[in-house]
């Protein structure tokens, strides 16, 4: 049995017939080939799979593709616009906010969401917002700095 | 000329921030099939029968593989990195919960998992031994009845140091202290789990695998030994690796199943384990039950250390240690101190727990050794009522003692330990902190200040002493310089996030006066790189970093001869400075590597013995290990009502010799400090007494987040390694090794008003609360 899922991903419309149980992370990765979002734990603990669903970060390993029907999804592949990196992306580069890069897309999607709501977040707020996601490499310090860098260079945010 | 070293943004980040990394699970081949592993729910059980008929009838299933299928190909068992054997798919019995029993190959991942449900395995459960301390009891269940003539769960005994002399010092000592402690079983848990895409081409006979491997060349050799495919027909590609920490050193049964699946179906097969499979079946770390003893004088002079260890290796001895060192480099348990004698005795046992014992940024078990000695120093400080920093300062090796041969024979290359500890104390404001602690205690607040000082031994290793399965631990490297003066460096070590594409380019740039942007680093593909043993044990910079500097110097020397021809001078009359060879006293005459490379490829008449081109290769066999060290101070607040620990500050001063890219070095330290907090306070894979794993998901196996980690305060001293070509020492695991004792010492220090002398990790709120009550838990077993 399959069901029809029509979803807007990164501004582009897709329609696919998929199994009702298909997870959003697998839909994005395997059906649409958007492999920038990663799968890491199955239990909503690690946040490697964070994407936006209707403008809010969700863990795509515990959202069914069917639940995204008629809605919009934004992934890491959409952060760069017209060849211009999002300040969050540039911040992660400038502040060594990533090592293996596996958690990075999820971290950046949450960071972008935070900065859209609060363009000048304090360190404690950044730590709170990112605390639902795990990084095994960086000890978080440089991720926090990366987000602050982005806050301080907001004029470069792609429209 | 310092074009090379210094803070430089990472080259690899450009793809990662765009979501354009290529991890194993991102590899997609046409017609690719998907595998899934059926695992044992029992910790110990005989397999009566396996019925795969229903699974095979599933419309999307292409193959079902059992141990019997593998037996026909002589693949049911595989060698481990410690020379033991491990079941690929169980044929006789299962020996730990989560052990591999069958493998399904299907058209998609979901169907493969569905088909697992259709396999009917009849088990006859057996009593299990989950408690290492009971494993050698005469009535303990026998785990390894497959080993001919084996009648016990004993694996090996290993000792180091001088027992007699140590005993003598203990008899003469004014004071001795003893403490039992457990380094619990933890797991590297990289965010990317282990996986493979196996593609066997029946026509060419070539096997290509994309695998999560920290050691692609070693894996290729092992596949050749196990699978029967000749080594030149095997290509191992390690694309981007989502964290390793030792987890991706061994070969796992799933890899061999996927390869077999590809051979059977003629199509490529992807297998990526899920998180529970990663935590329950792949290599864990530690699980060391230790008794430490110190002999000392009343003035605090530490005279000797004695250790006995019971090592739990699980159901198969899958530890990845150099052959002569079954307990790894635990022999450096003498720590950073000037001792009269030392001795340790390690006994390893089989239990009905997952196999391994290699990993998690441990520098071959130096993590355990440093924890042991640094905890013992605090136990002594507790008994003598001496400040723990002061006690360390009194006993640290002095700079003039280097090179220093410790009581177990390891030759520490260089160091100025007191300077490093003093810097950490100054950064912390140590004396002021102690005063604050006194004042807060008077108000009922528990503040703890923990100190640790570590010495590591990394960069395995000297070939005559160190091999894995007979393969010496030297690394090859190739450097090519193009006519237009750009270069390609090919290395065998494998980044899992360490930034090799940047750091290694910087080494070449430094040596040749190039821009790091003009040096491309190729790694992660056995068809495109020379042989080497891979990245673990902090060995990339000490071994391959040295190889890179040397190969660049070879190129520079070739360039000197060509430059001499260009300048119509004798090579001996040339000097090298600022990236150019020039005639002595005439810097304006200089030729850059780019100019020389073009000449070396040109019609210029080359001097006798010069073949043209500047390319060079090198194999580096390190003369000694390198010995990075550091001083760490942790400040914690403990809530006496709940037992909750909050890390308020963490000061880390590392000395890893010359720093190629300080930004990357600091990032490595940050990550290790977070690991240390995780192990000290949260991470634990415990079992119940029946052998059921209690740490099989991130719901149970707790990792530190941004809220548990403080803002790190880092410092540095630089004592170059005297034998490493650029004086670098390696840093990847320093913080993981050094930080857990600092955190534990801080928590125990906070509990001083309750006269708590020790409690085992992880220091969860429950454990701390119990310690306050004077009855801390055993953390390896859940005993109801």
GROMACS .gro file of C-alpha atoms in nm, chain A:
model
  159
    1UNK     CA    1   0.000   0.000   0.000
    2UNK     CA    2   0.124   0.345  -0.081
    3UNK     CA    3  -0.006   0.693  -0.027
    4UNK     CA    4   0.049   1.011  -0.218
    5UNK     CA    5   0.267   1.268  -0.046
    6UNK     CA    6   0.286   1.616  -0.196
    7UNK     CA    7   0.533   1.837  -0.024
    8UNK     CA    8   0.725   2.154  -0.093
    9UNK     CA    9   1.091   2.103  -0.016
   10UNK     CA   10   1.328   2.399  -0.036
   11UNK     CA   11   1.070   2.586  -0.242
   12UNK     CA   12   1.023   2.307  -0.494
   13UNK     CA   13   0.715   2.087  -0.515
   14UNK     CA   14   0.748   1.710  -0.507
   15UNK     CA   15   0.485   1.437  -0.520
   16UNK     CA   16   0.569   1.075  -0.448
   17UNK     CA   17   0.378   0.755  -0.377
   18UNK     CA   18   0.533   0.612  -0.063
   19UNK     CA   19   0.466   0.362   0.212
   20UNK     CA   20   0.263   0.521   0.492
   21UNK     CA   21   0.532   0.426   0.741
   22UNK     CA   22   0.813   0.597   0.553
   23UNK     CA   23   0.998   0.840   0.776
   24UNK     CA   24   1.053   1.194   0.659
   25UNK     CA   25   1.431   1.158   0.690
   26UNK     CA   26   1.428   0.860   0.455
   27UNK     CA   27   1.188   1.039   0.220
   28UNK     CA   28   1.427   1.332   0.195
   29UNK     CA   29   1.738   1.123   0.163
   30UNK     CA   30   1.629   0.824  -0.041
   31UNK     CA   31   1.332   0.954  -0.244
   32UNK     CA   32   1.454   1.308  -0.311
   33UNK     CA   33   1.830   1.250  -0.287
   34UNK     CA   34   1.875   1.529  -0.034
   35UNK     CA   35   2.147   1.361   0.169
   36UNK     CA   36   2.256   1.669   0.361
   37UNK     CA   37   2.024   1.576   0.647
   38UNK     CA   38   2.152   1.277   0.839
   39UNK     CA   39   2.004   0.992   1.032
   40UNK     CA   40   2.172   0.921   1.364
   41UNK     CA   41   1.963   0.760   1.635
   42UNK     CA   42   1.595   0.674   1.572
   43UNK     CA   43   1.490   0.811   1.910
   44UNK     CA   44   1.484   1.189   1.862
   45UNK     CA   45   1.791   1.227   2.079
   46UNK     CA   46   2.073   1.328   1.849
   47UNK     CA   47   1.920   1.581   1.611
   48UNK     CA   48   2.135   1.492   1.311
   49UNK     CA   49   1.810   1.485   1.114
   50UNK     CA   50   1.673   1.828   1.207
   51UNK     CA   51   1.492   2.002   0.921
   52UNK     CA   52   1.221   2.266   0.919
   53UNK     CA   53   0.860   2.161   0.880
   54UNK     CA   54   0.646   2.467   0.817
   55UNK     CA   55   0.916   2.699   0.952
   56UNK     CA   56   0.983   2.499   1.270
   57UNK     CA   57   1.271   2.260   1.339
   58UNK     CA   58   1.164   1.897   1.370
   59UNK     CA   59   1.352   1.572   1.401
   60UNK     CA   60   1.284   1.405   1.071
   61UNK     CA   61   1.358   1.057   1.210
   62UNK     CA   62   1.036   1.070   1.409
   63UNK     CA   63   0.811   1.242   1.157
   64UNK     CA   64   0.636   1.039   0.890
   65UNK     CA   65   0.669   1.158   0.534
   66UNK     CA   66   0.289   1.143   0.523
   67UNK     CA   67   0.272   1.404   0.798
   68UNK     CA   68   0.453   1.645   0.568
   69UNK     CA   69   0.185   1.616   0.303
   70UNK     CA   70   0.070   1.961   0.195
   71UNK     CA   71   0.336   2.129   0.403
   72UNK     CA   72   0.675   2.280   0.342
   73UNK     CA   73   1.014   2.146   0.441
   74UNK     CA   74   1.346   2.329   0.448
   75UNK     CA   75   1.678   2.147   0.465
   76UNK     CA   76   2.044   2.240   0.483
   77UNK     CA   77   2.062   2.241   0.104
   78UNK     CA   78   1.851   2.558   0.108
   79UNK     CA   79   2.068   2.763   0.343
   80UNK     CA   80   2.296   2.886   0.066
   81UNK     CA   81   2.111   3.113  -0.178
   82UNK     CA   82   2.245   3.238  -0.511
   83UNK     CA   83   2.595   3.131  -0.422
   84UNK     CA   84   2.587   3.319  -0.093
   85UNK     CA   85   2.633   3.122   0.227
   86UNK     CA   86   2.399   3.189   0.516
   87UNK     CA   87   2.589   3.363   0.798
   88UNK     CA   88   2.526   3.052   1.004
   89UNK     CA   89   2.718   2.846   0.750
   90UNK     CA   90   2.997   3.102   0.735
   91UNK     CA   91   3.001   3.119   1.115
   92UNK     CA   92   3.053   2.745   1.143
   93UNK     CA   93   3.349   2.776   0.906
   94UNK     CA   94   3.496   3.083   1.077
   95UNK     CA   95   3.466   2.947   1.431
   96UNK     CA   96   3.556   2.583   1.363
   97UNK     CA   97   3.203   2.485   1.462
   98UNK     CA   98   3.228   2.146   1.297
   99UNK     CA   99   3.468   1.857   1.276
  100UNK     CA  100   3.320   1.543   1.123
  101UNK     CA  101   3.028   1.744   0.988
  102UNK     CA  102   2.761   1.486   1.064
  103UNK     CA  103   2.560   1.685   1.318
  104UNK     CA  104   2.630   2.015   1.143
  105UNK     CA  105   2.329   2.041   0.910
  106UNK     CA  106   2.087   1.982   1.197
  107UNK     CA  107   2.272   2.224   1.422
  108UNK     CA  108   2.268   2.491   1.153
  109UNK     CA  109   1.896   2.451   1.083
  110UNK     CA  110   1.816   2.501   1.450
  111UNK     CA  111   2.056   2.794   1.469
  112UNK     CA  112   1.894   2.963   1.168
  113UNK     CA  113   1.552   2.920   1.330
  114UNK     CA  114   1.679   3.071   1.655
  115UNK     CA  115   1.833   3.371   1.480
  116UNK     CA  116   1.514   3.436   1.287
  117UNK     CA  117   1.329   3.462   1.618
  118UNK     CA  118   1.602   3.631   1.818
  119UNK     CA  119   1.872   3.797   1.612
  120UNK     CA  120   2.094   3.858   1.916
  121UNK     CA  121   2.074   3.552   2.141
  122UNK     CA  122   2.288   3.524   2.453
  123UNK     CA  123   2.518   3.225   2.493
  124UNK     CA  124   2.286   3.065   2.748
  125UNK     CA  125   1.994   3.088   2.507
  126UNK     CA  126   2.196   2.933   2.226
  127UNK     CA  127   2.298   2.647   2.452
  128UNK     CA  128   1.938   2.592   2.559
  129UNK     CA  129   1.807   2.587   2.204
  130UNK     CA  130   2.077   2.346   2.082
  131UNK     CA  131   2.049   2.116   2.382
  132UNK     CA  132   1.817   1.877   2.200
  133UNK     CA  133   2.096   1.790   1.962
  134UNK     CA  134   2.423   1.609   2.010
  135UNK     CA  135   2.769   1.678   1.876
  136UNK     CA  136   3.037   1.421   1.955
  137UNK     CA  137   3.331   1.621   1.819
  138UNK     CA  138   3.330   1.986   1.919
  139UNK     CA  139   3.232   2.002   2.286
  140UNK     CA  140   2.977   2.268   2.171
  141UNK     CA  141   3.194   2.568   2.250
  142UNK     CA  142   3.270   2.648   1.889
  143UNK     CA  143   2.913   2.580   1.782
  144UNK     CA  144   2.796   2.844   2.026
  145UNK     CA  145   3.062   3.083   1.893
  146UNK     CA  146   2.953   3.005   1.537
  147UNK     CA  147   2.597   3.104   1.612
  148UNK     CA  148   2.718   3.423   1.780
  149UNK     CA  149   2.933   3.496   1.474
  150UNK     CA  150   2.623   3.461   1.257
  151UNK     CA  151   2.430   3.694   1.487
  152UNK     CA  152   2.704   3.951   1.453
  153UNK     CA  153   2.713   3.921   1.074
  154UNK     CA  154   2.340   3.920   1.009
  155UNK     CA  155   2.366   4.172   0.726
  156UNK     CA  156   2.490   3.891   0.505
  157UNK     CA  157   2.175   3.682   0.546
  158UNK     CA  158   2.047   3.568   0.206
  159UNK     CA  159   1.688   3.665   0.133
   0.00000   0.00000   0.00000
